mmCIF file of C-alpha atoms and ligand atoms in Angstrom:
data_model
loop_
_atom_site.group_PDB
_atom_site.id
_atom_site.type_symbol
_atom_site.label_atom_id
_atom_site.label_comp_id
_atom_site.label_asym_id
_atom_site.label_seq_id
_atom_site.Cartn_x
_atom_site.Cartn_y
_atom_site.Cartn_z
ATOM 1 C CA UNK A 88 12.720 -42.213 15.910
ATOM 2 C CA UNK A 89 11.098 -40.316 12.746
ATOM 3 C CA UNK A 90 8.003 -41.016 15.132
ATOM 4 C CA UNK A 91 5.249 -38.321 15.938
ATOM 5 C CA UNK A 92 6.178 -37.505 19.422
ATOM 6 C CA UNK A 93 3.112 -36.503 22.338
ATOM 7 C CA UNK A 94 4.899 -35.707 25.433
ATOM 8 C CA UNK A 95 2.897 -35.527 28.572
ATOM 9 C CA UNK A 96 5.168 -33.806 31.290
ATOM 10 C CA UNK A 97 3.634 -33.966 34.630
ATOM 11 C CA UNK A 98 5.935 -32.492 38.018
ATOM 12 C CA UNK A 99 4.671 -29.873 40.780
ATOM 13 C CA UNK A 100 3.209 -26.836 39.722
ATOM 14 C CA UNK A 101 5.944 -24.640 40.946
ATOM 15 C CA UNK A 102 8.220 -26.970 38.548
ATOM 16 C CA UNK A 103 6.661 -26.666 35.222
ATOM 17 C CA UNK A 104 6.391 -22.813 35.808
ATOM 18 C CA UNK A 105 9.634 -22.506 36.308
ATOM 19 C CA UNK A 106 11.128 -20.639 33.491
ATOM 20 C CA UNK A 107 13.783 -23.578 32.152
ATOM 21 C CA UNK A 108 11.034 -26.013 32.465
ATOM 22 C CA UNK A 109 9.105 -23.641 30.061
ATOM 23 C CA UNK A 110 11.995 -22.769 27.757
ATOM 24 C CA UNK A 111 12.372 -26.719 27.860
ATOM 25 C CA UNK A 112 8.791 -27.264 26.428
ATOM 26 C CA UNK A 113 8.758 -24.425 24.104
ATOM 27 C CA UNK A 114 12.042 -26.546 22.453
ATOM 28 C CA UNK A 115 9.811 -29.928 22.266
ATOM 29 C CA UNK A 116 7.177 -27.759 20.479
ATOM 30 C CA UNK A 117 10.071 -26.103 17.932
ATOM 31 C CA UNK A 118 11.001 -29.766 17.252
ATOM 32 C CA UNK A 119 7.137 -30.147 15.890
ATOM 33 C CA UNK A 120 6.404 -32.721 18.780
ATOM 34 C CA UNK A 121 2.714 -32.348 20.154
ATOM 35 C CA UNK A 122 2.730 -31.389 24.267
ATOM 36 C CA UNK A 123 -0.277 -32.636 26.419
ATOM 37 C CA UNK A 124 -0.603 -29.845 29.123
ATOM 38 C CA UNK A 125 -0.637 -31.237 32.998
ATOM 39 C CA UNK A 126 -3.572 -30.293 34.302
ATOM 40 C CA UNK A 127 -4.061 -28.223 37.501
ATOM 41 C CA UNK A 128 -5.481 -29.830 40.912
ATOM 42 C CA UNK A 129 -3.992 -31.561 44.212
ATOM 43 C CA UNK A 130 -0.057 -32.554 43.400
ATOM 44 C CA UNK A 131 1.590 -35.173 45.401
ATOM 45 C CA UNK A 132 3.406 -32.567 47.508
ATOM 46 C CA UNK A 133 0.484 -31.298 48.929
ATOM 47 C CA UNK A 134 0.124 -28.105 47.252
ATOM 48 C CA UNK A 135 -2.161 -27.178 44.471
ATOM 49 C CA UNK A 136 -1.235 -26.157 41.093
ATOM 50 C CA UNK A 137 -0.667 -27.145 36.903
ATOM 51 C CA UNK A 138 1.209 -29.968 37.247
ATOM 52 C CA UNK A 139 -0.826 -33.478 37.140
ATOM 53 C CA UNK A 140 -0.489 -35.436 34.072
ATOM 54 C CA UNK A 141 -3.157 -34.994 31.695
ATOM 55 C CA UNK A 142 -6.240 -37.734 32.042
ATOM 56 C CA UNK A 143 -5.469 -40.660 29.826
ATOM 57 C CA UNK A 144 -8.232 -39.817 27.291
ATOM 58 C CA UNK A 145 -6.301 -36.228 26.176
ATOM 59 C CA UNK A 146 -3.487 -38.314 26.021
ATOM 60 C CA UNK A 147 -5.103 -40.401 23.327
ATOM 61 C CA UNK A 148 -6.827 -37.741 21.460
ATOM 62 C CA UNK A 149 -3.445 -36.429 21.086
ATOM 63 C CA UNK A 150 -1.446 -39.795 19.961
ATOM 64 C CA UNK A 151 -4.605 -39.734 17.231
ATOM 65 C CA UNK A 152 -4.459 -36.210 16.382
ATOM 66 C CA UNK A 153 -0.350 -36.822 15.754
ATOM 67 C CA UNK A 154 -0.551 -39.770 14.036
ATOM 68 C CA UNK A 155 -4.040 -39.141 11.935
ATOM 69 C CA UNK A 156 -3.370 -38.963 8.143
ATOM 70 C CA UNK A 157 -0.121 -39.463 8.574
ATOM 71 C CA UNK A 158 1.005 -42.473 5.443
ATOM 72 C CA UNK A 159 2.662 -45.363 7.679
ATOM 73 C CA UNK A 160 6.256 -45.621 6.266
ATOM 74 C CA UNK A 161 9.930 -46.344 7.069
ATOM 75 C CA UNK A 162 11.668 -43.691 9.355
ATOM 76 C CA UNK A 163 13.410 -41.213 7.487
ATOM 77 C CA UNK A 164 16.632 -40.599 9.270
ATOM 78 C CA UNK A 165 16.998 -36.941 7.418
ATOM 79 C CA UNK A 166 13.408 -35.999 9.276
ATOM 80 C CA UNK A 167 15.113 -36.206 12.714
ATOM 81 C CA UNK A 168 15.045 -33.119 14.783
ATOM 82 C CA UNK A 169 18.050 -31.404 14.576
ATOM 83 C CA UNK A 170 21.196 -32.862 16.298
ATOM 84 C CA UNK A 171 22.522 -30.327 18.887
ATOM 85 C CA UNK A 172 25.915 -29.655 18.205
ATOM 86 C CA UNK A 173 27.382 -28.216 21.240
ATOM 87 C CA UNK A 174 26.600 -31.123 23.007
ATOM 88 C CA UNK A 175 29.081 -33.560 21.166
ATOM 89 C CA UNK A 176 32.083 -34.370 23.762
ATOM 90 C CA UNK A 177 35.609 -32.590 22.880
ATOM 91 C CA UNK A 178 36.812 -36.214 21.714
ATOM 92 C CA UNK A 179 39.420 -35.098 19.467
ATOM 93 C CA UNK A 180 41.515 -32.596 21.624
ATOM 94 C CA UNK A 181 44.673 -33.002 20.643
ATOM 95 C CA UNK A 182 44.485 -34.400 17.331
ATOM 96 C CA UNK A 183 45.200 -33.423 14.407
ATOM 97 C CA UNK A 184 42.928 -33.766 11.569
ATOM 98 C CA UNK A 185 43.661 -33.880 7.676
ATOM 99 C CA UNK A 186 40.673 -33.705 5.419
ATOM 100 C CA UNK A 187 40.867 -33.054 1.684
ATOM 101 C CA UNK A 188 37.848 -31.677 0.011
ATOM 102 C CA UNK A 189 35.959 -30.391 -3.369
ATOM 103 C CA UNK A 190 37.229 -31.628 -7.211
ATOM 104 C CA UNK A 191 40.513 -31.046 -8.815
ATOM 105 C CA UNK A 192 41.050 -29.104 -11.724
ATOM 106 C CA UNK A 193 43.225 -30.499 -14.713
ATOM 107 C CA UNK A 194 44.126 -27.427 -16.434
ATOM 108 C CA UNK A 195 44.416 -27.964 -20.482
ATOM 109 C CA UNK A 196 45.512 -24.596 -20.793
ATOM 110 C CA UNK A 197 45.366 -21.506 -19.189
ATOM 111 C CA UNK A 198 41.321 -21.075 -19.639
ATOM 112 C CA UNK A 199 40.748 -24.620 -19.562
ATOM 113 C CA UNK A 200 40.495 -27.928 -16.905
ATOM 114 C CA UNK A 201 39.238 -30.932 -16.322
ATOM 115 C CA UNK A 202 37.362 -30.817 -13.253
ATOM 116 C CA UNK A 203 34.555 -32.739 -11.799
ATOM 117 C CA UNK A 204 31.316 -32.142 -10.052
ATOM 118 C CA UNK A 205 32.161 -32.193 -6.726
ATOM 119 C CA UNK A 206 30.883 -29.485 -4.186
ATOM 120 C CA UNK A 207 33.472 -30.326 -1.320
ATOM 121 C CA UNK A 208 29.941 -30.267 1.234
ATOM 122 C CA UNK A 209 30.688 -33.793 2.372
ATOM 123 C CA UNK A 210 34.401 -32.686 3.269
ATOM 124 C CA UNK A 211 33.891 -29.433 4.972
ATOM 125 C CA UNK A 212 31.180 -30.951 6.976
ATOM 126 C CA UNK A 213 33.827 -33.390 8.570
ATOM 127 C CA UNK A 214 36.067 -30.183 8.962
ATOM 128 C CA UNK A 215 33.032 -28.276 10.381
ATOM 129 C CA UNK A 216 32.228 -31.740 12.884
ATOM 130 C CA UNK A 217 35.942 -32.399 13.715
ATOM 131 C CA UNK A 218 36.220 -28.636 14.342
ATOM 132 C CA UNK A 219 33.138 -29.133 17.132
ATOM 133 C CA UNK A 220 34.976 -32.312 18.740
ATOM 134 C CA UNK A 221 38.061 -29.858 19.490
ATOM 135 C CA UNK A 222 40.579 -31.509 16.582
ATOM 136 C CA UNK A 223 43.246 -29.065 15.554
ATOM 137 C CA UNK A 224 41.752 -29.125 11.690
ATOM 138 C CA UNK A 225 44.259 -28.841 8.272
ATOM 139 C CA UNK A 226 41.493 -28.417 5.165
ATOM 140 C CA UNK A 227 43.103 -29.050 1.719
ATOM 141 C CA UNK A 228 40.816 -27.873 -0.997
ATOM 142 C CA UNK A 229 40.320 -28.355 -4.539
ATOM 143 C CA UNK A 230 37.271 -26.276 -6.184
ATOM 144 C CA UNK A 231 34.059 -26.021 -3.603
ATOM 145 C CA UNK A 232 30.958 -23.874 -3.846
ATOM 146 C CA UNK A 233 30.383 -24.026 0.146
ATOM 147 C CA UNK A 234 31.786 -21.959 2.836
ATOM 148 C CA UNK A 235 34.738 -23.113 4.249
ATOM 149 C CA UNK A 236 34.937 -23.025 8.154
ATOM 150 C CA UNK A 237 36.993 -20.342 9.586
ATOM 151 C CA UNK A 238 38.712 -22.114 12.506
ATOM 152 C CA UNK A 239 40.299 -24.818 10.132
ATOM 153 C CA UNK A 240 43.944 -23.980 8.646
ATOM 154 C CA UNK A 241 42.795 -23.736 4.824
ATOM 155 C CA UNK A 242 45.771 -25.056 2.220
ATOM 156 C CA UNK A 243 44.392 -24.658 -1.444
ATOM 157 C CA UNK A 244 45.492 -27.508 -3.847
ATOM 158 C CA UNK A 245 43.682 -26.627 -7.350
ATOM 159 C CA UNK A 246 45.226 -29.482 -9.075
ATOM 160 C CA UNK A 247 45.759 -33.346 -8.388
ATOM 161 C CA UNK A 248 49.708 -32.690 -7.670
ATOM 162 C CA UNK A 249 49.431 -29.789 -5.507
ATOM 163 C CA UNK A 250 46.740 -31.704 -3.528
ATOM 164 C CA UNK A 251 49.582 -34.740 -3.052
ATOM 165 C CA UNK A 252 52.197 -32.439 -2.493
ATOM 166 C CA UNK A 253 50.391 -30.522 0.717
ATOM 167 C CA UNK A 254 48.847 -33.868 1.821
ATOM 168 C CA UNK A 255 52.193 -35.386 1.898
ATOM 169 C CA UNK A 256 53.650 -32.643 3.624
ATOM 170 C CA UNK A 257 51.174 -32.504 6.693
ATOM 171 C CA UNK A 258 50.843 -35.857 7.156
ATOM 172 C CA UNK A 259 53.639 -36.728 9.168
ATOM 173 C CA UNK A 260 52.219 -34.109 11.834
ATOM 174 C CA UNK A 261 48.682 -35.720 11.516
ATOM 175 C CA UNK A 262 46.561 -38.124 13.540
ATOM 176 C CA UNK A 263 44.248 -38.846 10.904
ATOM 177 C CA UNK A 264 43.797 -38.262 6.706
ATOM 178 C CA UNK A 265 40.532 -38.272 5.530
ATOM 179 C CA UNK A 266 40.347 -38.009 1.498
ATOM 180 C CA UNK A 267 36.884 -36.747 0.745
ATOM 181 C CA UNK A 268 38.309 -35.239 -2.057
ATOM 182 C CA UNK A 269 37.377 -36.119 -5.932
ATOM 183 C CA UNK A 270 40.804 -35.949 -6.809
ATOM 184 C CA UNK A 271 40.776 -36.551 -11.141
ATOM 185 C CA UNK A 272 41.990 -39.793 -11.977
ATOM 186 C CA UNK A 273 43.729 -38.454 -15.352
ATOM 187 C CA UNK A 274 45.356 -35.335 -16.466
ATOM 188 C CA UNK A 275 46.190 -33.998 -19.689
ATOM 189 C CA UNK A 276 49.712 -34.808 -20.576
ATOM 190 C CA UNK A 277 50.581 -31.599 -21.566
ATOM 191 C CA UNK A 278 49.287 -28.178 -20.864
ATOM 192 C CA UNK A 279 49.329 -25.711 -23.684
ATOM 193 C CA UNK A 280 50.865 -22.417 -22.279
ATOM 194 C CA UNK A 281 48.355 -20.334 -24.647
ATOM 195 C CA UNK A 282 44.902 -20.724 -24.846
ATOM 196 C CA UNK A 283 43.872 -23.390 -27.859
ATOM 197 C CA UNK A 284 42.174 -21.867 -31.022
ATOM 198 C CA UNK A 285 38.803 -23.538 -32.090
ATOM 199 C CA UNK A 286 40.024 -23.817 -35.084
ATOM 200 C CA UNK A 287 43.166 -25.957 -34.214
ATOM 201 C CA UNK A 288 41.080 -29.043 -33.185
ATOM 202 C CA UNK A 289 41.831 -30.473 -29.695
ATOM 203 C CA UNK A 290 42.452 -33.761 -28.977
ATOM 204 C CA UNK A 291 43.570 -34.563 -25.342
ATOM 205 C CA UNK A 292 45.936 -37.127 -24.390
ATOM 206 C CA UNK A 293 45.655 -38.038 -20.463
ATOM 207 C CA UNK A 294 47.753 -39.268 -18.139
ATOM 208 C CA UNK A 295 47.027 -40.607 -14.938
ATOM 209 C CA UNK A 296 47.404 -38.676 -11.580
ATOM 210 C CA UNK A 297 49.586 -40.115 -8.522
ATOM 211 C CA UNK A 298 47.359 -42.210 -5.947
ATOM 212 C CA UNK A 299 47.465 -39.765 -2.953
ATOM 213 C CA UNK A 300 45.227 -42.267 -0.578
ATOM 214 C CA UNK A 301 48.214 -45.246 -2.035
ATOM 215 C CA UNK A 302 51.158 -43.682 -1.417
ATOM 216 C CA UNK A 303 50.021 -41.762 2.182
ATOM 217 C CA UNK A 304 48.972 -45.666 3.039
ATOM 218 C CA UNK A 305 52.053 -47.118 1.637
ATOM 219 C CA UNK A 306 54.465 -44.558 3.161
ATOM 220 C CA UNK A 307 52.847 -45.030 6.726
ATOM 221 C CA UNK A 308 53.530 -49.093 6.240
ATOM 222 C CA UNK A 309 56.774 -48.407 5.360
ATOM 223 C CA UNK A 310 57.293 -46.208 8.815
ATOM 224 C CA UNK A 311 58.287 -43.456 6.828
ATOM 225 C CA UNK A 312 56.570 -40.534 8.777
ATOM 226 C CA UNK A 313 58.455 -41.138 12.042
ATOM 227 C CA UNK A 314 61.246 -38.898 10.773
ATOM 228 C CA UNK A 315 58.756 -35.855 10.398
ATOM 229 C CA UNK A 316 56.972 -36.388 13.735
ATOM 230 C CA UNK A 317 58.047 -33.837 16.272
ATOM 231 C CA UNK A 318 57.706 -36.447 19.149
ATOM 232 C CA UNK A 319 58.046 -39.668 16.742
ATOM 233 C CA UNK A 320 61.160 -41.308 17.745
ATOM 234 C CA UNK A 321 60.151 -44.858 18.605
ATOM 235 C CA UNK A 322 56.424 -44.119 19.587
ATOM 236 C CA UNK A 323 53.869 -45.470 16.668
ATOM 237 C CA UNK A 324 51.735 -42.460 15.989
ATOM 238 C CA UNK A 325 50.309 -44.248 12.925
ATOM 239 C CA UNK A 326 47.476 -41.523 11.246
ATOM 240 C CA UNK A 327 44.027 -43.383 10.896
ATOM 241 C CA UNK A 328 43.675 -42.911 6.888
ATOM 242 C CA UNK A 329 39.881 -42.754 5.355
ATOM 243 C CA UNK A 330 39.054 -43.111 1.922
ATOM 244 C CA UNK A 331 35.317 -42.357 0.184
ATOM 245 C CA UNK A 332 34.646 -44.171 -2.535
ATOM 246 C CA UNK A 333 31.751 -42.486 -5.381
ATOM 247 C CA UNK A 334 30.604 -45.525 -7.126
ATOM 248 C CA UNK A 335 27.961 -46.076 -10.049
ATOM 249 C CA UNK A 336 25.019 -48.334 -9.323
ATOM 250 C CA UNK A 337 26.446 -51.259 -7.081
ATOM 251 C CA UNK A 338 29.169 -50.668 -4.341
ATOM 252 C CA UNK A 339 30.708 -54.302 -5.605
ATOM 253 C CA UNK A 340 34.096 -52.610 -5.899
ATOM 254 C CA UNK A 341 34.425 -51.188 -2.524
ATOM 255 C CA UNK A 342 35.550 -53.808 -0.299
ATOM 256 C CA UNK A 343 38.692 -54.538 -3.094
ATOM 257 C CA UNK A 344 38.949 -50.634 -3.175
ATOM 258 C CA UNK A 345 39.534 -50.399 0.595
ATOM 259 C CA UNK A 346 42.033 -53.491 0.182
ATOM 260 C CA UNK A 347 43.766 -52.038 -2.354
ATOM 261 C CA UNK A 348 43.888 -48.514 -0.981
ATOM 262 C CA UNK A 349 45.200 -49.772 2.196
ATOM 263 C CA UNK A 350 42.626 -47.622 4.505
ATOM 264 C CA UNK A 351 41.412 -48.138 7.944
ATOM 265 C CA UNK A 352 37.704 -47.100 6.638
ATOM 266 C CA UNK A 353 36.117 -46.611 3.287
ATOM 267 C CA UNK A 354 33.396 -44.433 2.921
ATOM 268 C CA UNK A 355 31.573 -45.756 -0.720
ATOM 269 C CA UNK A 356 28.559 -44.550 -1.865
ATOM 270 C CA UNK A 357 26.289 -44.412 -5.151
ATOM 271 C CA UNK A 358 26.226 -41.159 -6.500
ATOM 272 C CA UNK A 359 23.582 -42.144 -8.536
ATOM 273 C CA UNK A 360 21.139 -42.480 -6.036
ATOM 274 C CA UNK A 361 19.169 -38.803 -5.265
ATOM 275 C CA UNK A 362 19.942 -38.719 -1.747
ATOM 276 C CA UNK A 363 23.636 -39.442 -2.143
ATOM 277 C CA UNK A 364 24.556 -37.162 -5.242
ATOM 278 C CA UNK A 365 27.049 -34.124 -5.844
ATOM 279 C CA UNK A 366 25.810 -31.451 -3.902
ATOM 280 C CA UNK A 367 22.898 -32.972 -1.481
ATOM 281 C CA UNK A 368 21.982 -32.347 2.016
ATOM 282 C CA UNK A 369 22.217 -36.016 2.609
ATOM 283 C CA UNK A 370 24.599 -38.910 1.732
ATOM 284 C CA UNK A 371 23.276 -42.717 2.164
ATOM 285 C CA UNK A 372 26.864 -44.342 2.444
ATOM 286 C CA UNK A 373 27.728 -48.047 3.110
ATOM 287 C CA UNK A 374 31.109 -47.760 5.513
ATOM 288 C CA UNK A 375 33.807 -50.444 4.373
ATOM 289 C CA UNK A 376 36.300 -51.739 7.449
ATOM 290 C CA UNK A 377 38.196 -54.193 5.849
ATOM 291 C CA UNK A 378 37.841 -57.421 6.874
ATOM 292 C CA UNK A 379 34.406 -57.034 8.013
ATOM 293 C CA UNK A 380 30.904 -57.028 6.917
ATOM 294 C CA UNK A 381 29.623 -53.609 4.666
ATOM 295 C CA UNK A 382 27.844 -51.802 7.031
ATOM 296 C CA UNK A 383 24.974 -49.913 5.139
ATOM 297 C CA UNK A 384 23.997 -46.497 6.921
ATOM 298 C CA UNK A 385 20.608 -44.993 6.219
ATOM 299 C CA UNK A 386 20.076 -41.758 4.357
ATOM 300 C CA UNK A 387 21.637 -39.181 6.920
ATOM 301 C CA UNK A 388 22.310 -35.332 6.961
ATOM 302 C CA UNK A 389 26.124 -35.011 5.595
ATOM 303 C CA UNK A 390 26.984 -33.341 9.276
ATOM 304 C CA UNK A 391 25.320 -36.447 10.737
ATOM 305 C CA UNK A 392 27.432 -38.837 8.692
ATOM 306 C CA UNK A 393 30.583 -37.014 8.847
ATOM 307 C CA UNK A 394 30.057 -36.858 13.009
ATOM 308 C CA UNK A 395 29.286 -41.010 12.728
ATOM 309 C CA UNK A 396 32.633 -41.403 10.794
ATOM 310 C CA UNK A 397 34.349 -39.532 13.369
ATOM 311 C CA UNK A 398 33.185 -41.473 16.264
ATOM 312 C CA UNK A 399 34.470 -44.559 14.394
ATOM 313 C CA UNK A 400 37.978 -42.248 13.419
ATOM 314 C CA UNK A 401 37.964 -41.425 17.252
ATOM 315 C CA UNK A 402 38.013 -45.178 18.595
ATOM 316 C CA UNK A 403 40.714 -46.222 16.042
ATOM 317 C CA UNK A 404 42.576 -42.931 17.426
ATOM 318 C CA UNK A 405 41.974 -44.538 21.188
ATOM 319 C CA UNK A 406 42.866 -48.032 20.233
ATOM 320 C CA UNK A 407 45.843 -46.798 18.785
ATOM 321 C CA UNK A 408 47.156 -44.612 21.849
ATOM 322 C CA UNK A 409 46.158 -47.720 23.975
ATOM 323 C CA UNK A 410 48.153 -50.653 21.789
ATOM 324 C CA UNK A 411 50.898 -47.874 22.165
ATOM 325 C CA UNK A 412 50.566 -47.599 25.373
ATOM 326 C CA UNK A 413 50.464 -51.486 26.255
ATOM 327 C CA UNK A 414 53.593 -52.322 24.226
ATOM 328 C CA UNK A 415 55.520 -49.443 25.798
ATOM 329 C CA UNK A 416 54.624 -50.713 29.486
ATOM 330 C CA UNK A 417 55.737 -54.631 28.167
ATOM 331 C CA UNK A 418 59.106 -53.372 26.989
ATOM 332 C CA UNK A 419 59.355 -51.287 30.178
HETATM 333 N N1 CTP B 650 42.057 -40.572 -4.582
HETATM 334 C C1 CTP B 650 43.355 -40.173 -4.362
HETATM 335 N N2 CTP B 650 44.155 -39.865 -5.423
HETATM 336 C C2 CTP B 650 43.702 -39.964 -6.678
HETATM 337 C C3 CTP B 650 42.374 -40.411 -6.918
HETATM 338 C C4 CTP B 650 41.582 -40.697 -5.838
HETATM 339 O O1 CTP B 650 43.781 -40.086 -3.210
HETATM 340 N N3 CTP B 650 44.496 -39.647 -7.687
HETATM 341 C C5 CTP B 650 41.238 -40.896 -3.403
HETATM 342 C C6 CTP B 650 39.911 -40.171 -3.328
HETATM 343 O O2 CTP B 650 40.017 -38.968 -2.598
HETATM 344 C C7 CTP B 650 39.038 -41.182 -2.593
HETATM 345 C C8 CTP B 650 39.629 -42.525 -2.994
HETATM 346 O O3 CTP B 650 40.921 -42.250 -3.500
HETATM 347 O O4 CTP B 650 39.167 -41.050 -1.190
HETATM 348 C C9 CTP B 650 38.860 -43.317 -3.981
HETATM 349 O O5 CTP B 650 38.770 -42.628 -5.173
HETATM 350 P P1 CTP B 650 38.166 -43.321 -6.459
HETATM 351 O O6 CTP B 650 38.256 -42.352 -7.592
HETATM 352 O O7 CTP B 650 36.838 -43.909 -6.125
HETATM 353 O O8 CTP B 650 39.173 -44.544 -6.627
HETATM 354 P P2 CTP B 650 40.123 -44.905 -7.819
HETATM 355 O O9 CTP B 650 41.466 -45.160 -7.283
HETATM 356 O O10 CTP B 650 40.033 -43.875 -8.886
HETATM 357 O O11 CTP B 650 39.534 -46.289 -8.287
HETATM 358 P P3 CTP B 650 38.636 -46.589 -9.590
HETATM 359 O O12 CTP B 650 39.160 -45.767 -10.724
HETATM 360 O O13 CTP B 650 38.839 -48.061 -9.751
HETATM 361 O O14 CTP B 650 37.223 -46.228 -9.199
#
């Protein structure tokens, strides 16, 4: 809850001196919640000390105090306290990750590119999160302007090829492919080997890239990977493929997009809208399963959304293992 929080802790009075109970309430205060001392006097065990919740009146006086002034409004999910990290379970021991992030770059020439706004936050923050849940983490990156975790296995792919060339090449070892990559849709159809002169005019005549989410969906239908698995003769150790979709305005398009794709997920949202854009703290994202309902998140902290998307990579991951699992025992 975006809430004002009072907490009223009442134990024995040897309890709430006890160091961890102090270091305990010292975190509610860091979180900005408002703490109602127990008061000191006869405790149930006998003994006297601080300890007995706080008369009902302080109480109140300190629900008012928190909530005084205070606009009434919706709960802003980016407000929350901050998530603890080293509490998430290892969930993803043993898997293998692949998440692209940050733009392309189309060169022109040798100065020149195409590129795109993209800061690669969203990406690295589902490195970062995967990372945390114990997955064995391959990050593919175009340009970013954020630091890149240290623990993942960094493959640079400046330009739309190079990014389908390493994705193509690691996927056949992976459990999952996340694309949270702005990969350019076009690239110039030739690339001058000298740098263009002003005064020779430039007019550019684009091409368009290869679909890396399309053909990494199409060449997992076709059962294509087994060959490159290490273990992959006859077990299905299909990779869970996400797209994200950056949209304009309405997210219309997505459900078609994740159709047409051939993902598991689709992550769309409207980059148009200030807590979504290139570069923010937050993303609001709608999540696309095909053949379901849109599912419309509220505004979150990128970690927070790239930790919900791997709960929902992590249960695909499960189902997976256990379909595998069931039609292995059947033809036993
Ligand atoms: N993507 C990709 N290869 C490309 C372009 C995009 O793998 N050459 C991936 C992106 O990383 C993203 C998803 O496809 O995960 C959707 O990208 P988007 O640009 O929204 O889709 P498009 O195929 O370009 O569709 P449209 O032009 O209709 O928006």
């Amino acid at each position: 809850s975006a809430a004002p929080v009072v907490v009223a802790p009442a134990m024995d009075g040897e309890m709430y001196a006890h160091p961890a109970t102090q270091a305990n309430v010292d975190r509610l205060r860091s979180f900005g919640y408002a703490l109602v001392e127990p008061e000191v006097g006869p405790l149930a065990s006998g003994a006297t000390g601080q300890g007995r919740l706080a008369e009902t009146a302080r109480i109140l006086d300190a629900v008012v105090e928190a909530v005084a002034g205070r606009a009434i409004r919706a709960a802003d999910e980016a407000q929350r306290p901050p998530v603890d990290e080293t509490l998430r379970e290892p969930d993803l021991e043993g898997r293998h990750l692949i998440v692209t992030a940050g733009g392309t770059a189309e060169p022109i020439d040798p100065v020149r590119f195409i590129g795109n706004r993209s800061t690669g936050r969203m990406g690295v923050a589902l490195a970062e999160a995967a990372l945390r849940r114990g997955a064995r983490v391959t990050l593919i990156c175009g340009a970013t302007s954020v630091p890149l975790p240290a623990e993942a296995e960094i493959r640079p792919a400046p330009t739309a090829a190079a990014m389908r060339d390493a994705v193509l090449s690691v996927l056949p070892q992976a459990d999952a492919l996340i694309m949270a990559a702005a990969v350019a849709d076009f690239r110039p159809t030739r690339v001058s080997e000298r740098k263009v002169a002003r005064s020779e005019g430039l007019i550019l005549e684009l091409e368009p890239t290869d679909d890396i989410l399309a053909e990494a969906t199409r060449r997992i239908t076709r059962g294509e990977l087994a060959a490159g698995r290490p273990n992959g003769a006859g077990r299905d150790r299909r990779p869970v493929v996400v797209g994200f979709a950056a949209e304009t305005g309405s997210l219309d398009r997505a459900p078609d997009k994740a159709e047409r794709k051939g993902v598991d997920l689709l992550v769309a949202n409207d980059i148009t809208d200030e807590a979504s854009g290139f570069g923010s703290e937050t993303n609001r994202v709608t999540l696309i399963v095909p053949g379901s309902d849109p599912e419309p998140w509220p505004v979150l902290p990128k970690i927070e959304v790239a930790h919900r998307l791997l709960d929902r990579v992590s249960a695909l991951l499960v189902l997976r293992d256990a379909l595998n699992a069931a039609g292995a025992s059947s033809v036993a």
